[in-house]
Short mmCIF file of C-alpha atoms and ligand atoms in Angstrom, two decimals:
data_model
loop_
_atom_site.label_atom_id
_atom_site.label_comp_id
_atom_site.label_asym_id
_atom_site.label_seq_id
_atom_site.Cartn_x
_atom_site.Cartn_y
_atom_site.Cartn_z
CA MET D 1 2.02 2.63 22.94
CA ILE D 2 0.57 0.77 19.96
CA PRO D 3 -2.90 2.16 19.25
CA VAL D 4 -5.35 0.03 17.28
CA THR D 5 -5.38 2.27 14.52
CA LYS D 6 -3.51 5.45 13.39
CA PRO D 7 -4.64 7.82 10.60
CA PHE D 8 -2.42 8.06 7.58
CA LEU D 9 -0.74 11.27 7.23
CA PRO D 10 0.89 12.11 3.92
CA PRO D 11 4.28 14.01 3.74
CA ARG D 12 3.36 17.68 4.83
CA GLU D 13 4.61 19.23 1.63
CA GLU D 14 2.21 17.42 -0.51
CA TYR D 15 -0.69 18.67 1.40
CA ASP D 16 0.79 22.28 1.51
CA GLN D 17 0.84 22.51 -2.13
CA TYR D 18 -3.05 22.16 -2.33
CA ILE D 19 -3.38 24.58 0.62
CA ASN D 20 -1.47 27.19 -1.24
CA GLY D 21 -3.96 26.97 -4.14
CA ILE D 22 -6.96 27.40 -1.68
CA TRP D 23 -5.27 30.57 -0.35
CA ASP D 24 -4.69 31.87 -3.92
CA ARG D 25 -8.30 31.15 -4.82
CA ASN D 26 -9.89 32.08 -1.62
CA TRP D 27 -12.66 29.34 -2.15
CA LEU D 28 -13.01 27.38 1.03
CA THR D 29 -16.12 25.26 0.48
CA ASN D 30 -19.51 25.00 -1.47
CA ASN D 31 -18.62 22.72 -4.21
CA GLY D 32 -15.10 24.02 -4.87
CA PRO D 33 -12.55 23.01 -7.47
CA LEU D 34 -10.75 20.59 -5.11
CA VAL D 35 -14.10 18.94 -4.18
CA ASN D 36 -14.77 18.52 -7.92
CA GLU D 37 -11.30 17.21 -8.61
CA LEU D 38 -11.52 14.65 -5.81
CA GLU D 39 -14.83 13.38 -7.07
CA LEU D 40 -13.46 12.93 -10.49
CA ARG D 41 -10.23 11.13 -9.21
CA LEU D 42 -12.28 8.86 -7.05
CA LYS D 43 -14.66 7.81 -9.92
CA GLU D 44 -11.78 7.10 -11.99
CA TYR D 45 -9.89 5.18 -9.37
CA LEU D 46 -12.81 3.15 -8.25
CA GLY D 47 -14.40 2.83 -11.75
CA LEU D 48 -17.74 4.44 -10.91
CA ASN D 49 -20.13 6.52 -13.05
CA HIS D 50 -21.45 8.81 -10.27
CA LEU D 51 -20.19 9.74 -6.76
CA LEU D 52 -20.82 12.75 -4.48
CA PHE D 53 -18.31 13.66 -1.79
CA VAL D 54 -20.24 14.52 1.42
CA SER D 55 -19.47 15.52 4.95
CA ASN D 56 -19.14 12.04 6.55
CA GLY D 57 -20.28 8.54 6.20
CA THR D 58 -23.39 9.06 8.51
CA ILE D 59 -24.82 11.98 6.55
CA ALA D 60 -24.07 9.74 3.31
CA LEU D 61 -26.47 7.06 4.89
CA GLN D 62 -29.06 9.58 5.73
CA LEU D 63 -28.86 11.12 2.26
CA ALA D 64 -29.35 7.70 0.80
CA ILE D 65 -32.46 6.90 2.86
CA LYS D 66 -33.92 10.45 2.20
CA ALA D 67 -33.27 10.22 -1.53
CA LEU D 68 -35.05 6.85 -1.86
CA ASP D 69 -37.86 8.15 0.18
CA LEU D 70 -37.87 5.23 2.52
CA LYS D 71 -40.66 4.68 4.94
CA GLY D 72 -41.54 2.14 7.57
CA GLU D 73 -39.34 -0.81 8.24
CA ILE D 74 -35.86 -1.24 6.89
CA ILE D 75 -34.17 -4.64 7.05
CA THR D 76 -30.61 -4.25 8.48
CA THR D 77 -27.60 -6.00 10.04
CA PRO D 78 -26.99 -6.17 13.73
CA PHE D 79 -23.26 -6.32 13.14
CA SER D 80 -22.00 -3.03 12.18
CA TYR D 81 -20.89 0.38 13.53
CA VAL D 82 -23.77 2.19 15.51
CA ALA D 83 -24.30 4.78 12.65
CA THR D 84 -25.83 2.17 10.38
CA THR D 85 -28.82 1.76 12.81
CA THR D 86 -28.89 5.24 14.02
CA SER D 87 -29.25 6.78 10.60
CA ILE D 88 -32.39 4.58 10.05
CA LEU D 89 -33.91 5.85 13.29
CA TRP D 90 -32.75 9.43 12.59
CA GLU D 91 -34.81 9.41 9.35
CA GLY D 92 -37.78 8.09 11.16
CA CYS D 93 -37.66 4.52 9.98
CA LYS D 94 -37.69 1.19 11.92
CA PRO D 95 -34.60 -1.03 11.88
CA VAL D 96 -35.64 -4.82 11.59
CA PHE D 97 -32.61 -6.79 12.37
CA VAL D 98 -31.74 -9.96 10.35
CA ASP D 99 -29.07 -12.21 11.82
CA ILE D 100 -25.61 -12.63 10.00
CA LEU D 101 -23.70 -15.34 8.40
CA PRO D 102 -21.43 -17.09 10.93
CA ASP D 103 -18.49 -17.25 8.47
CA ARG D 104 -18.68 -13.88 6.57
CA LEU D 105 -20.38 -11.76 9.36
CA THR D 106 -22.53 -9.99 6.75
CA ILE D 107 -26.39 -10.28 6.57
CA ASN D 108 -27.68 -13.61 6.12
CA PRO D 109 -29.65 -13.58 2.85
CA ASP D 110 -31.53 -16.88 3.82
CA LEU D 111 -33.17 -15.00 6.77
CA ILE D 112 -34.21 -11.89 4.90
CA GLU D 113 -37.51 -12.94 3.29
CA ALA D 114 -38.91 -14.09 6.70
CA ALA D 115 -38.46 -10.62 7.99
CA ILE D 116 -40.25 -8.81 5.13
CA THR D 117 -43.62 -7.40 5.87
CA ASN D 118 -46.08 -4.99 4.07
CA ASN D 119 -44.22 -2.05 5.77
CA THR D 120 -40.72 -2.98 4.51
CA SER D 121 -39.26 -0.49 2.16
CA ALA D 122 -35.57 -1.52 1.94
CA ILE D 123 -32.56 -3.59 2.96
CA LEU D 124 -29.56 -1.66 4.34
CA ALA D 125 -26.59 -3.96 4.78
CA THR D 126 -22.96 -3.40 5.63
CA HIS D 127 -19.88 -4.98 3.88
CA VAL D 128 -18.50 -5.44 7.37
CA TYR D 129 -14.65 -5.20 7.62
CA GLY D 130 -14.65 -4.81 3.69
CA ILE D 131 -16.24 -8.23 3.44
CA PRO D 132 -18.83 -7.99 0.62
CA CYS D 133 -22.34 -8.90 1.27
CA GLU D 134 -24.06 -11.61 -0.94
CA VAL D 135 -25.03 -8.85 -3.23
CA GLU D 136 -26.55 -10.86 -6.05
CA ARG D 137 -28.70 -12.85 -3.60
CA ILE D 138 -29.85 -9.67 -1.84
CA GLN D 139 -30.64 -8.00 -5.19
CA GLU D 140 -32.90 -10.97 -6.20
CA ILE D 141 -34.85 -10.77 -2.87
CA ALA D 142 -35.14 -7.08 -3.23
CA ASP D 143 -36.37 -7.21 -6.82
CA LYS D 144 -38.90 -10.02 -5.92
CA HIS D 145 -40.34 -7.82 -3.19
CA GLY D 146 -40.00 -4.52 -4.72
CA LEU D 147 -37.43 -3.18 -2.04
CA LYS D 148 -34.52 -0.71 -2.40
CA VAL D 149 -31.09 -1.70 -1.50
CA ILE D 150 -28.37 0.54 0.38
CA TYR D 151 -24.97 -0.71 1.26
CA ASP D 152 -23.05 0.84 4.10
CA GLY D 153 -19.67 0.56 2.47
CA ALA D 154 -17.81 2.50 5.12
CA HIS D 155 -15.17 -0.20 5.23
CA ALA D 156 -15.18 -1.41 1.65
CA PHE D 157 -12.89 1.03 -0.24
CA GLY D 158 -11.01 -0.66 -2.95
CA VAL D 159 -13.06 -3.95 -2.72
CA LYS D 160 -14.23 -5.58 -5.81
CA VAL D 161 -16.94 -8.15 -6.78
CA LYS D 162 -17.19 -9.60 -10.20
CA GLY D 163 -14.76 -7.19 -11.64
CA LYS D 164 -16.63 -4.13 -10.26
CA SER D 165 -16.25 -1.90 -7.33
CA VAL D 166 -18.47 -3.16 -4.53
CA PHE D 167 -20.06 0.22 -4.50
CA GLU D 168 -21.60 -0.41 -7.83
CA TYR D 169 -24.08 -2.76 -6.15
CA GLY D 170 -27.42 -1.82 -4.66
CA ASP D 171 -29.38 1.32 -5.37
CA ILE D 172 -27.05 3.51 -3.36
CA SER D 173 -23.78 2.63 -1.65
CA THR D 174 -22.15 4.76 0.88
CA CYS D 175 -18.53 5.00 2.14
CA SER D 176 -16.97 6.87 5.08
CA PHE D 177 -13.70 8.70 4.56
CA HIS D 178 -13.05 9.41 8.37
CA ALA D 179 -9.60 9.75 9.48
CA THR D 180 -9.48 6.05 10.82
CA LYS D 181 -10.86 4.54 7.54
CA LEU D 182 -8.47 3.05 4.91
CA PHE D 183 -8.91 5.97 2.49
CA HIS D 184 -9.54 9.26 4.32
CA THR D 185 -10.32 13.00 4.03
CA ILE D 186 -10.15 13.66 7.81
CA GLU D 187 -13.90 13.70 7.98
CA GLY D 188 -15.79 12.80 4.91
CA GLY D 189 -17.82 10.27 3.02
CA ALA D 190 -19.54 9.53 -0.32
CA VAL D 191 -22.65 8.34 -1.91
CA VAL D 192 -22.36 6.14 -5.07
CA THR D 193 -25.29 5.43 -7.25
CA LYS D 194 -25.73 4.17 -10.95
CA ASP D 195 -28.90 6.11 -11.30
CA PRO D 196 -28.46 9.79 -12.69
CA GLU D 197 -31.77 10.81 -11.22
CA LEU D 198 -30.82 9.75 -7.64
CA LEU D 199 -27.52 11.46 -8.14
CA LYS D 200 -29.24 14.60 -9.00
CA LYS D 201 -31.62 14.20 -6.17
CA MET D 202 -28.80 13.69 -3.62
CA ALA D 203 -26.81 16.71 -5.17
CA TYR D 204 -29.76 18.92 -4.17
CA LEU D 205 -30.31 17.37 -0.88
CA ARG D 206 -26.52 17.60 0.11
CA ASN D 207 -26.75 21.43 -0.48
CA PHE D 208 -29.96 22.44 1.52
CA GLY D 209 -32.05 21.66 -1.67
CA HIS D 210 -30.92 24.74 -3.27
CA ASP D 211 -31.99 25.07 -6.91
CA GLY D 212 -30.54 28.44 -7.58
CA PHE D 213 -30.55 31.07 -4.73
CA GLU D 214 -34.23 31.33 -4.43
CA ARG D 215 -35.74 27.96 -5.14
CA PHE D 216 -35.56 24.77 -3.10
CA ASN D 217 -35.80 21.29 -4.50
CA GLY D 218 -36.90 18.85 -1.66
CA ILE D 219 -35.98 19.20 2.02
CA GLY D 220 -32.23 19.30 1.96
CA ILE D 221 -29.44 19.35 4.56
CA ASN D 222 -25.84 20.57 4.82
CA GLY D 223 -24.00 17.65 3.62
CA LYS D 224 -21.26 19.49 1.85
CA ASN D 225 -17.52 19.12 2.34
CA SER D 226 -14.71 21.57 2.09
CA GLU D 227 -11.53 22.32 -0.13
CA PHE D 228 -9.31 21.37 2.84
CA HIS D 229 -10.98 17.99 3.32
CA ALA D 230 -10.81 17.40 -0.53
CA ALA D 231 -7.11 18.34 -0.46
CA MET D 232 -6.35 15.77 2.13
CA GLY D 233 -8.28 13.30 0.03
CA LEU D 234 -6.36 13.93 -3.11
CA VAL D 235 -3.19 13.60 -1.35
CA VAL D 236 -3.99 10.27 0.37
CA LEU D 237 -5.38 8.96 -2.89
CA ASN D 238 -1.84 9.12 -4.28
CA HIS D 239 -0.81 6.82 -1.53
CA VAL D 240 -3.84 4.43 -1.32
CA ASP D 241 -2.35 1.75 -3.38
CA ASN D 242 0.67 1.75 -1.19
CA ILE D 243 -1.65 1.56 1.92
CA LEU D 244 -3.65 -1.28 0.58
CA GLU D 245 -0.54 -3.21 -0.20
CA ARG D 246 0.88 -2.70 3.19
CA LYS D 247 -2.27 -3.73 4.92
CA LYS D 248 -2.44 -6.89 2.95
CA LYS D 249 1.29 -7.81 3.77
CA GLN D 250 0.69 -6.92 7.50
CA ALA D 251 -2.49 -9.15 7.60
CA GLU D 252 -0.57 -11.95 6.01
CA TYR D 253 2.20 -11.73 8.54
CA TYR D 254 -0.32 -11.76 11.32
CA PHE D 255 -1.92 -15.03 9.84
CA GLU D 256 1.66 -16.54 9.87
CA ILE D 257 2.74 -15.47 13.30
CA LEU D 258 -0.79 -16.16 14.98
CA SER D 259 -0.97 -19.54 13.50
CA GLY D 260 -0.32 -21.21 17.10
CA LEU D 261 -3.29 -19.33 18.52
CA LYS D 262 -6.60 -21.05 18.83
CA VAL D 263 -8.75 -18.34 17.26
CA ASN D 264 -10.84 -18.10 14.12
CA TYR D 265 -11.00 -15.52 11.40
CA PRO D 266 -13.86 -14.18 9.21
CA LYS D 267 -13.81 -15.95 5.86
CA ILE D 268 -12.05 -13.77 3.13
CA ASP D 269 -10.50 -16.42 0.89
CA GLN D 270 -13.23 -16.09 -1.80
CA ILE D 271 -13.17 -12.32 -2.14
CA GLU D 272 -11.78 -11.36 -5.53
CA GLN D 273 -10.20 -8.20 -4.30
CA TYR D 274 -10.19 -7.53 -0.63
CA ASN D 275 -8.67 -4.47 1.24
CA TYR D 276 -7.68 -5.89 4.65
CA ALA D 277 -9.23 -2.79 6.29
CA TYR D 278 -9.35 -4.35 9.88
CA PHE D 279 -7.76 -7.49 11.50
CA PRO D 280 -10.65 -9.06 13.36
CA ILE D 281 -10.01 -12.36 15.36
CA LEU D 282 -12.70 -14.52 16.88
CA PHE D 283 -11.63 -15.93 20.26
CA SER D 284 -13.22 -19.26 21.60
CA ASP D 285 -15.32 -17.26 24.15
CA GLU D 286 -15.57 -13.87 25.66
CA ASP D 287 -13.49 -14.85 28.58
CA GLN D 288 -10.47 -15.49 26.35
CA LEU D 289 -11.17 -12.18 24.61
CA LYS D 290 -11.23 -10.27 27.91
CA LYS D 291 -7.95 -11.82 29.09
CA SER D 292 -6.38 -11.23 25.77
CA MET D 293 -7.45 -7.65 25.73
CA LYS D 294 -6.21 -7.07 29.30
CA GLY D 295 -2.85 -8.69 28.33
CA LEU D 296 -2.37 -6.50 25.57
CA GLU D 297 -3.58 -3.39 27.43
CA ASP D 298 -1.01 -4.17 30.20
CA GLN D 299 1.66 -3.66 27.63
CA GLY D 300 0.29 -0.49 26.18
CA ILE D 301 -1.42 -2.07 23.21
CA GLY D 302 -4.77 -1.09 21.97
CA SER D 303 -7.33 -3.35 20.60
CA ARG D 304 -11.16 -2.75 20.00
CA ARG D 305 -14.28 -4.80 20.46
CA TYR D 306 -15.63 -4.06 16.81
CA PHE D 307 -18.48 -4.65 17.09
CA PHE D 308 -19.76 -4.88 20.51
CA PRO D 309 -22.60 -4.70 21.60
CA GLY D 310 -24.60 -5.89 18.73
CA LEU D 311 -26.91 -3.18 17.35
CA ASN D 312 -30.04 -5.19 18.15
CA GLN D 313 -28.93 -4.81 21.75
CA LEU D 314 -28.98 -1.12 22.13
CA GLU D 315 -31.42 0.44 24.55
CA PHE D 316 -33.50 1.86 21.69
CA THR D 317 -33.60 -1.26 19.59
CA GLN D 318 -34.54 -4.78 19.74
CA GLY D 319 -34.29 -7.94 17.59
CA ASN D 320 -33.43 -11.71 17.97
CA CYS D 321 -29.94 -12.34 16.36
CA PRO D 322 -28.25 -15.28 18.24
CA VAL D 323 -25.31 -15.55 15.82
CA SER D 324 -24.35 -11.86 15.93
CA ASP D 325 -24.92 -11.77 19.68
CA GLU D 326 -22.61 -14.80 20.08
CA ILE D 327 -19.88 -13.53 17.67
CA SER D 328 -19.90 -9.85 18.94
CA LYS D 329 -19.03 -11.27 22.36
CA ARG D 330 -15.82 -12.82 21.08
CA VAL D 331 -14.51 -10.71 18.24
CA LEU D 332 -11.60 -8.38 18.68
CA CYS D 333 -9.76 -5.98 16.24
CA LEU D 334 -6.02 -6.03 16.46
CA PRO D 335 -3.68 -3.01 15.59
CA LEU D 336 -3.51 -2.50 11.84
CA TYR D 337 -2.14 0.63 10.35
CA HIS D 338 0.44 1.61 7.92
CA THR D 339 3.41 2.27 10.19
CA LEU D 340 2.89 -0.85 12.39
CA THR D 341 6.10 -2.80 12.25
CA LYS D 342 6.77 -6.52 12.09
CA GLU D 343 8.50 -6.40 15.35
CA GLU D 344 5.40 -4.82 16.82
CA GLN D 345 3.22 -7.48 15.46
CA ARG D 346 5.43 -10.14 16.88
CA MET D 347 5.10 -8.64 20.25
CA ILE D 348 1.21 -8.65 19.92
CA ALA D 349 1.49 -12.22 18.85
CA ARG D 350 3.69 -13.24 21.83
CA ILE D 351 1.37 -11.58 24.28
CA LEU D 352 -1.79 -13.43 22.69
CA LEU D 353 0.05 -16.70 22.81
CA ARG D 354 1.18 -16.26 26.35
CA VAL D 355 -2.22 -15.30 27.59
CA GLN D 356 -3.70 -18.40 25.80
CA ASN D 357 -1.29 -20.72 27.30
CA ASN D 358 -1.49 -19.48 30.88
C1 PLP A 401 -17.25 4.69 10.37
C2 PLP A 401 -18.58 4.15 9.93
C3 PLP A 401 -19.62 4.98 9.62
C4 PLP A 401 -19.79 6.42 9.95
O1 PLP A 401 -18.88 7.10 9.17
P1 PLP A 401 -18.53 8.58 9.59
O2 PLP A 401 -17.78 9.10 8.50
O3 PLP A 401 -17.59 8.44 10.74
O4 PLP A 401 -19.88 9.35 9.87
C5 PLP A 401 -20.81 4.39 9.22
N1 PLP A 401 -20.91 2.91 9.12
C6 PLP A 401 -19.79 2.12 9.39
C7 PLP A 401 -19.92 0.65 9.23
C8 PLP A 401 -18.64 2.75 9.84
O5 PLP A 401 -17.57 1.88 10.25
#
């Protein structure tokens, strides 16, 4: 059995050390010392001024929308995980889908202006597979029209644009630290902003709005995370350079052994620091994808249609996005995780080549 992904588990003793400390202190959650330590270490590692550790990447998006007080329409990408869209709807806003770039698969900035109306309040775009959006173009458009910008950076841990973490761009960036993501805290996520006022607001919102025991500052939610989750993050962070390095090598090996396969890849060659979070391949058509998926499945190998269907195609959404519709029909993510071996990768390549040549 080769799954499409496997969570990274550090050596047990490293986690146990932190857990012993939790037992000594008897402090399990509510902004404990390990949560603080993780926030500090993450800011240092990523080179960020402000970051809050929250319960998950979906709450992070909701906190961002709430903190910016967004109303009405939010321009967004159809090519992402469902939480990007549902967090907009959950906050009572309307997602307006703008199609993606055929090579990078991120939102197409050329199409954004035509989608702006009097009701537009923001742009919420995803650095899909860790591929950065055209952040400078998007900021120019947002500035021109007075819109806020949120980036769903759930896939983008460790990615840099112009010497800075990609999380530095936009009014707020979010990340997911779910077990299947590149860096994880089992469940978890973060909000990042350059604006100290926004940070303060999100810190209140994360903790029910509590301003002391008896006062409430805004309509908050429980977006906190626990000492146990922070402990996992602190341990995984010690291994993250290793994980990044390993994924890069594995991706490069895939490119090499799949060179005979008639598929395309999203364009990553101009990214100054990429993270190889996923390994998406684009088949010539959906039929080839289905046959390949079946071929892999028959040998006990997992693969996933990230992202299908497009988010404009859900029963509660609508939007005309021909590029995304077409790409989502023929994109498949292959297994990629730290313990995947070269031998397993060769087996995957052999199966895909056999299916293609049949
Ligand atoms: C995983 C993911 C999320 C949700 O994060 P959770 O931590 O699972 O809530 C949001 N957006 C994208 C693009 C994701 O991949």
